[in-house]
């Protein structure tokens, strides 16, 4: 029979699976010599036994619990149920993964009418004893006996009103006694039974209730969202009570060992004098900053700092701790890795490397690509004129715009309908998690930076402003008011979680800057990654951005966008309408000059780095007006009869467009087929590229053009085009007397090209996987039709795991890629291979590209930082298992 119970001084603090996170943390702290009240953990295995037995405590468990309680009595010198010196305990949940507030905890267990009197006598504090008692009945009544929690709150609030108490702490012993008797009455009425007085009965029921809370609705929902397996179960921690509500030299607090919002290395937290348990996070009274504790009780504060450092050295990570002070003595009640914003995650990781706590590789593995993505999220434009209507606490950074909603159900409904909403609540509770997920951000009027709303939004990377007391919420009427301004459900607001500001209407948002710490992390990434990060950029400004963000080349410069610009389109029309080489000559010459300048600029920006320029790819009719529209215009002109010249031109255009109509343009005359049919267009482009490069070279620059021929399916296509274009290239270089480094290569985007990549590699110095087209061809999906019609249904019904246009289909498309890599390199070992489809920016797909041994991944400039980190992760994860160990640490 496996051991079911572990005292804190014997449990293995690394075994969160068995002891749950809370239990493991308590064991670790006790064994580090930190002040933890004595107690024991009932393992998660017992939870599984509980469910296997159909929701009953397994046989023999209570006997073991009784033994453990006897031991606890001995350690503490108190007696469980002994009125002379009563031992009280908390019964706390705690699973392998932190699920804050999702399950239940019961405090002050062991109280009844006799022990409460004993506690009062012993502490000489009747008020305290009855405060503990009323809390116990309330928690036990709600959690174990299933009485609606609101009913307790009502009784409590009514009593406060009656005696004119502003805060809970204003209630006197006599008031609390009255509340206790009303609570017991309520329990009797609701459950048709007396409140259980026997401590062991209380304990047995409480343990069962904690196990049962593993399957409550919100815990199950939470696990679904975070993909936490149901079978893990929760442990139960039985902990000797210490009291923060015993007077003004007592209190309870929560803290982070570093600022979870900015990452600053400084104790960060909140504290409430004369309070117990959840009072701090529940926003009952506005708590004090941890600094205030420093002012009043510097020795406690200093002890806390010391403990924080010790815990960080042990865990080598930022910790989120819960503690209580009983008559000036500090007790630790919980420690776990602290949730943090992306900004804090990056700063903490870098700082810890500098402090020598962790290695660079570990630092890298602690930052998720999603973190980097969040840091590149938008901020409110500081230059914009905005109407700030209120200011709260900046609990989770970033800016969000949305329509105001006042409850989670509504948030979920509107979120589902694709609307952007901001959830506005007095405070949030674990029941709101679904609503928070559906919202862009959260605004609360109560609670501090460790409140539920703050913790959850930080975890999700959503902006939040909390404790914004200026806004008066009337949830029933679905509106809030601030300084005479009324904001109704559906009105737009902006919240700025970086500053705490609440802004009326939609504020303009801008791209953020990269912090020095993020730059450091990315430089670590560059040290370990094997893949290069290139960018897809069509314009010099994009190339510049990409280079700033760390791009090591341009993997795809599309030339067609250049053709669409206003001053060029008429020339492009003239070129396309030209039926003979002669007719196309004039417009092509003009385009040559323009294109040369385009290429010169982009090659100059990327000086010294490769720039892959793709020759014209789309079907030509994409540059021409739509047939239907032209037809309409021609008919109109004919009817009017006022502009015969214009009519003639339009008619010609119409005819040409009609001629060029294709049943399936994506599989028609496009890509290299264009260049074979109209060699003069290709030649113009290559001439422009080499003219530009030669000029730069003569100016002392180092241009590295690579010419990419699209849509090759048969080696002969490439052969013909390449030979023709090499001729032009040499001619230009000769003219300038310049020798350039350049390459010719091809996209691999037609399945046949992948399958015959060895033949193709004879004529290509590089391959670039165009996985957008390749995915279309492999699945025989046209993307626009698929995504608009059936694809999302496929995903919902589980026919496909994911959208193959977003996540590379490794089994199919990926297999073709592997074939192409192997065949290509077998012919040309130094073949340069990369990917330029959208997948080049997706972390999972990047990992796959690393495994395939590609040279680079190319993505849009803004994703470069994410892709750099992902490339580093891919390199670290594929190292030998021995080195991989630190990803688990
Ligand atoms: P949660 O998992 O929701 O954080 P906990 O089990 O940590 O719940 O309990 C919530 C709070 O109750 C703790 O932060 C602490 O303040 C208080 N608490 C729990 N056990 C004890 C105890 N033995 N003595 C004093 N306070 C306790
Ligand atoms: Mg809690
Ligand atoms: Mg806790």
mmCIF file of N, CA and C and ligand atoms in Angstrom, residues 22 92 278 322 334 336, ligand 3:
data_model
loop_
_atom_site.group_PDB
_atom_site.id
_atom_site.type_symbol
_atom_site.label_atom_id
_atom_site.label_comp_id
_atom_site.label_asym_id
_atom_site.label_seq_id
_atom_site.Cartn_x
_atom_site.Cartn_y
_atom_site.Cartn_z
ATOM 1 N N UNK A 22 1.089 22.949 -3.995
ATOM 2 C CA UNK A 22 1.079 23.595 -2.687
ATOM 3 C C UNK A 22 1.781 22.718 -1.654
ATOM 4 N N UNK A 92 -6.690 22.336 2.790
ATOM 5 C CA UNK A 92 -6.436 23.097 1.559
ATOM 6 C C UNK A 92 -6.225 22.182 0.363
ATOM 7 N N UNK A 278 -8.096 34.906 2.615
ATOM 8 C CA UNK A 278 -8.335 35.513 1.321
ATOM 9 C C UNK A 278 -8.687 36.998 1.390
ATOM 10 N N UNK A 322 2.572 33.285 -0.081
ATOM 11 C CA UNK A 322 1.494 33.684 0.813
ATOM 12 C C UNK A 322 2.008 33.509 2.235
ATOM 13 N N UNK A 334 2.582 29.415 1.586
ATOM 14 C CA UNK A 334 2.573 28.901 0.210
ATOM 15 C C UNK A 334 3.708 29.515 -0.585
ATOM 16 N N UNK A 336 5.043 29.302 -4.883
ATOM 17 C CA UNK A 336 4.945 28.678 -6.211
ATOM 18 C C UNK A 336 5.577 29.635 -7.210
HETATM 19 MG MG1 LIG B 3 -3.010 30.135 -1.783
#
